[in-house]
């Protein structure tokens, strides 16, 4: 199920207009023309249809275009065959159905646009609607070859043959089957048409983009991004008259940029695609580096000839006369030594003129040279900062493989479909390896290792790899045990190779030269060693260029792995120096290397390599684990949660349960908020938590957690006492994994908070499967704002009444339960096994009818309910009156009742009053704010408050339409001998000075036990302050909190209050005076009160007052006084300068360093 954001009215109108225009155009096509258009768009149309096929098929069935059986058949084929099945359905409609069916299929897709505005679908509809019949010309142009004279055609054919030979290679790094046709192993990559500009990275590039990839993949990619296919790279976009000429394709190392280039060239060479290009020229930036060292300048013609010698002919000049038919491909900008400078004036415009090669490249991109030609550049993301993206007509980013592509790759690699699926399913269950498979290079490495594993009979198989380190150890083992890899000193050669690899990682070098790095690190002298050449052939790509040989590791991660091995193979290296380097590095270049260090520090991992390489350095392993432990403890104390995730990845690689328990411990709380957690992060986090034994709390706030993320986390959730996942975009599928955590044999989970997610009733149904298990120990379940309805209440009711249930608190605020939901819940509440004590159903669309069911539950002899929250429901007086019947029951155990904003009036107050004064009443807290009770309602309530059976301690009457007329009754209730009121909230009522003066009469009574009084926004002035001051001075005064915010007390009122604050009897600890019209003039008397020896004040709120620097300065004096006991001060005041705010911040630090911890809010 896809969770989609709600569209604005403007968006809906725009999509509706496009749909209407499209539907008019589509009916103008003849059947034959429409079939051509459909064939042109078939792969893209299949992609769109597959994503929302159920809705489209329902549309067609409703219009009787398809029968229900036909629709079911298409759906079944899509489920079993994926995109191939959808394309088969489109073919069937094109070939075997009449025009009306084909038009209806297109219209069904168009009608989906308002509900599901996919960028791909939007693009298709725009192109058809705007181009109309002209689109047929574009189709013809794309599939019609250019007209060339016979001699040029002969050269073109020779060029095609050469390119077929050079590109028809197996997947990167595969030494076998060199005659395999590229199409037989090539798997389509997921490419999106967008440009994310910020590539300033603090993490390892592969990880950073891996996370972005996971987010794009899991967060409804098809809705947010436009997918493009390689053949679309050079096509026009809707509204553009011209074809894109400068195209950039970006992607991380190993993601498939070069392979995609090979596919483009291959498809052109076999005349399958890109027929509008007469010639395609490929240049690799790494080769251009060496070429430039030997020839400082050359013309473009010589550059072409140096790569394609058979074009050394006058004809080449003629070919270049038609630049619009030429495609230049430059692969690997990130490997280029020169920075392309688009600011310089000296550019080349003639292909015969001599220029440095980087100027030739810049000139082509700038459209100064061969204007009209097409240029394709590939690059890793970090190198794009040097490219002027304003000149780029199309930018695409390769995301790699999604699930279907991964599965297809495995099947193709293994050759045996069943074996490929077995390996894929294993990897799918291993979160770390599965997430790595988005990258084709990793896919190849994983498949290489697993092929030998899964090809072995099951009874003879050893354990398959779980961690990245284990995977790469097996990969290395496979290479070392190859019979062609014999050498006298394998360990020694690997040490040299590892030393060079580390040098490359530390200095961000990927390409090594035979006469430079290979010589420096002693590798040149062992060439052409069978061992090293074989090893390089497996792990390194040897690039023979015009003048030199360069070497590059097959993948950056392999380079990092060999670099990590170096530190365990060379006993002379000082690993402490490496730790210093790792500690000081801020750009993430060592991130993967560090994971390998942690993984290799686990002796069982390297046991496999001992017979070939000898012992790995144990002392280095011990030092590594000590360093990891130290870094983990620092990370857990840090505010940087990305650092915590990093060290958890290291801990996961160690698989060391004791180390993890020592680092984290049982009492720890882990919190992650406002960040991205990829499935890979969740896998590491879940595994690490599972090793802890028990974790006190895991808090996840405002994250985007997909079902895949929750599935990876689930292994650790059962080890947490409390799990909070608030506003994490959870959908109902997530609940399946949560359910498994609840019913695990050793589950410790007692508190589960899932509020502000899109779980729906289906999610609660899935949760119920875990809740009803005897293993479930859940005591608190919070489903606030989870998009559930009355339908979920049957499951919750069944659970709370189950014999094994220990649930005592259930929060359901902000869900449309309605009265039917309450009826179902109350059935469970009346059952003898129900242990529920707290029920929160605020804003649940309840009415008086719901109160009838609640009243029956409160009257049940089995009820355990002690707290009930009914705020913001339309209960009205009739509902309150019905509820009070239950409150008066001798079985009722309710201690706290919230009925704020329930549209109550004074008419229900008699019922409340009678409920308060029954002998068996246990009610201690009553919240009635936001109801128009008026003075008459308070008068009726006070009758109950004055009764000896009343046990009420806290009463909320804010925003109840009160005036001074009710204060006499409240005063009378406060001074009754048996009064128990400790808190009284009267804010946002027009009590005025006279009302407060009446109230103070009761406050001064020796019987008054009030500790907290809220009088915010009560139309008060300085006139009431004398009475309040006298209350503070009362002997045995209990008042500890006084809230007077947003009243015009002024400096005069503050002066009067300070008289009470200085009194020996004053016990006030919290005083709130925000927005009270105070200035710096009152601060002197406040200073005196705060410095009094007997002052108890710990919290002072002076926000939104015009104290200025002078007032803040006086209060600083008070804060420095040893008698001042303030712990928290709010200074968000008008008129305090930035300098004074900095001074206050410095004062806070000064006091903190001296042992006085105070929070100053400015």
Short mmCIF file of N, CA, C and O in Angstrom, two decimals, residues 706-715 717-718 732-744 749 766-767 770:
data_model
loop_
_atom_site.label_atom_id
_atom_site.label_comp_id
_atom_site.label_asym_id
_atom_site.label_seq_id
_atom_site.Cartn_x
_atom_site.Cartn_y
_atom_site.Cartn_z
N UNK A 706 10.38 2.58 6.56
CA UNK A 706 9.61 1.75 5.64
C UNK A 706 9.38 0.38 6.28
O UNK A 706 10.02 0.02 7.28
N UNK A 707 8.47 -0.42 5.71
CA UNK A 707 8.30 -1.79 6.21
C UNK A 707 9.62 -2.56 6.23
O UNK A 707 9.87 -3.36 7.12
N UNK A 708 10.47 -2.29 5.21
CA UNK A 708 11.77 -2.95 5.16
C UNK A 708 12.62 -2.55 6.37
O UNK A 708 13.30 -3.38 6.98
N UNK A 709 12.59 -1.26 6.72
CA UNK A 709 13.34 -0.78 7.89
C UNK A 709 12.86 -1.48 9.16
O UNK A 709 13.67 -1.94 9.98
N UNK A 710 11.54 -1.56 9.34
CA UNK A 710 10.99 -2.19 10.55
C UNK A 710 11.32 -3.67 10.58
O UNK A 710 11.62 -4.24 11.63
N UNK A 711 11.30 -4.29 9.41
CA UNK A 711 11.64 -5.71 9.34
C UNK A 711 13.07 -5.94 9.80
O UNK A 711 13.37 -6.92 10.49
N UNK A 712 13.96 -5.02 9.43
CA UNK A 712 15.37 -5.16 9.82
C UNK A 712 15.57 -4.82 11.30
O UNK A 712 16.46 -5.35 11.95
N UNK A 713 14.75 -3.92 11.82
CA UNK A 713 14.85 -3.54 13.23
C UNK A 713 14.28 -4.60 14.16
O UNK A 713 14.69 -4.70 15.32
N UNK A 714 13.32 -5.37 13.66
CA UNK A 714 12.50 -6.24 14.51
C UNK A 714 13.32 -7.17 15.38
O UNK A 714 12.92 -7.47 16.52
N UNK A 715 14.48 -7.61 14.89
CA UNK A 715 15.30 -8.55 15.65
C UNK A 715 15.70 -8.00 17.02
O UNK A 715 15.89 -8.73 17.97
N UNK A 717 13.87 -5.29 18.59
CA UNK A 717 12.77 -4.60 19.29
C UNK A 717 12.29 -5.37 20.51
O UNK A 717 11.93 -4.77 21.53
N UNK A 718 12.29 -6.69 20.41
CA UNK A 718 11.85 -7.50 21.55
C UNK A 718 12.77 -7.39 22.75
O UNK A 718 12.38 -7.75 23.87
N UNK A 732 0.65 0.16 7.38
CA UNK A 732 0.15 -1.05 8.04
C UNK A 732 1.09 -2.23 7.89
O UNK A 732 1.19 -3.08 8.78
N UNK A 733 1.83 -2.31 6.76
CA UNK A 733 2.74 -3.45 6.58
C UNK A 733 3.82 -3.51 7.65
O UNK A 733 4.35 -4.59 7.94
N UNK A 734 4.14 -2.36 8.25
CA UNK A 734 5.16 -2.33 9.30
C UNK A 734 4.74 -3.15 10.51
O UNK A 734 5.58 -3.65 11.27
N UNK A 735 3.42 -3.28 10.70
CA UNK A 735 2.92 -3.92 11.92
C UNK A 735 3.17 -5.41 11.97
O UNK A 735 3.17 -6.01 13.04
N UNK A 736 3.40 -6.01 10.81
CA UNK A 736 3.69 -7.45 10.80
C UNK A 736 4.97 -7.74 11.57
O UNK A 736 5.04 -8.67 12.38
N UNK A 737 6.00 -6.94 11.33
CA UNK A 737 7.28 -7.13 12.03
C UNK A 737 7.16 -6.76 13.50
O UNK A 737 7.74 -7.41 14.37
N UNK A 738 6.39 -5.70 13.80
CA UNK A 738 6.17 -5.30 15.19
C UNK A 738 5.45 -6.41 15.95
O UNK A 738 5.75 -6.67 17.12
N UNK A 739 4.52 -7.04 15.27
CA UNK A 739 3.77 -8.14 15.87
C UNK A 739 4.70 -9.29 16.26
O UNK A 739 4.58 -9.88 17.34
N UNK A 740 5.65 -9.59 15.37
CA UNK A 740 6.61 -10.66 15.66
C UNK A 740 7.47 -10.33 16.87
O UNK A 740 7.81 -11.20 17.67
N UNK A 741 7.82 -9.04 17.02
CA UNK A 741 8.61 -8.61 18.18
C UNK A 741 7.81 -8.78 19.47
O UNK A 741 8.35 -9.15 20.52
N UNK A 742 6.50 -8.53 19.42
CA UNK A 742 5.65 -8.64 20.60
C UNK A 742 5.50 -10.08 21.08
O UNK A 742 5.40 -10.33 22.28
N UNK A 743 5.47 -11.01 20.14
CA UNK A 743 5.19 -12.40 20.53
C UNK A 743 6.44 -13.27 20.61
O UNK A 743 6.34 -14.49 20.76
N UNK A 744 7.62 -12.64 20.49
CA UNK A 744 8.86 -13.42 20.61
C UNK A 744 8.95 -14.08 21.99
O UNK A 744 8.49 -13.52 22.99
N UNK A 749 9.29 -6.33 25.71
CA UNK A 749 8.58 -5.10 25.33
C UNK A 749 7.33 -4.89 26.20
O UNK A 749 6.40 -5.68 26.16
N UNK A 766 -2.90 -6.66 12.20
CA UNK A 766 -1.61 -7.36 12.20
C UNK A 766 -0.97 -7.35 13.59
O UNK A 766 -0.41 -8.35 14.03
N UNK A 767 -1.07 -6.21 14.28
CA UNK A 767 -0.54 -6.12 15.65
C UNK A 767 -1.22 -7.13 16.57
O UNK A 767 -0.59 -7.70 17.47
N UNK A 770 0.28 -10.46 17.30
CA UNK A 770 1.32 -10.52 18.34
C UNK A 770 0.76 -10.29 19.72
O UNK A 770 1.19 -10.91 20.70
#
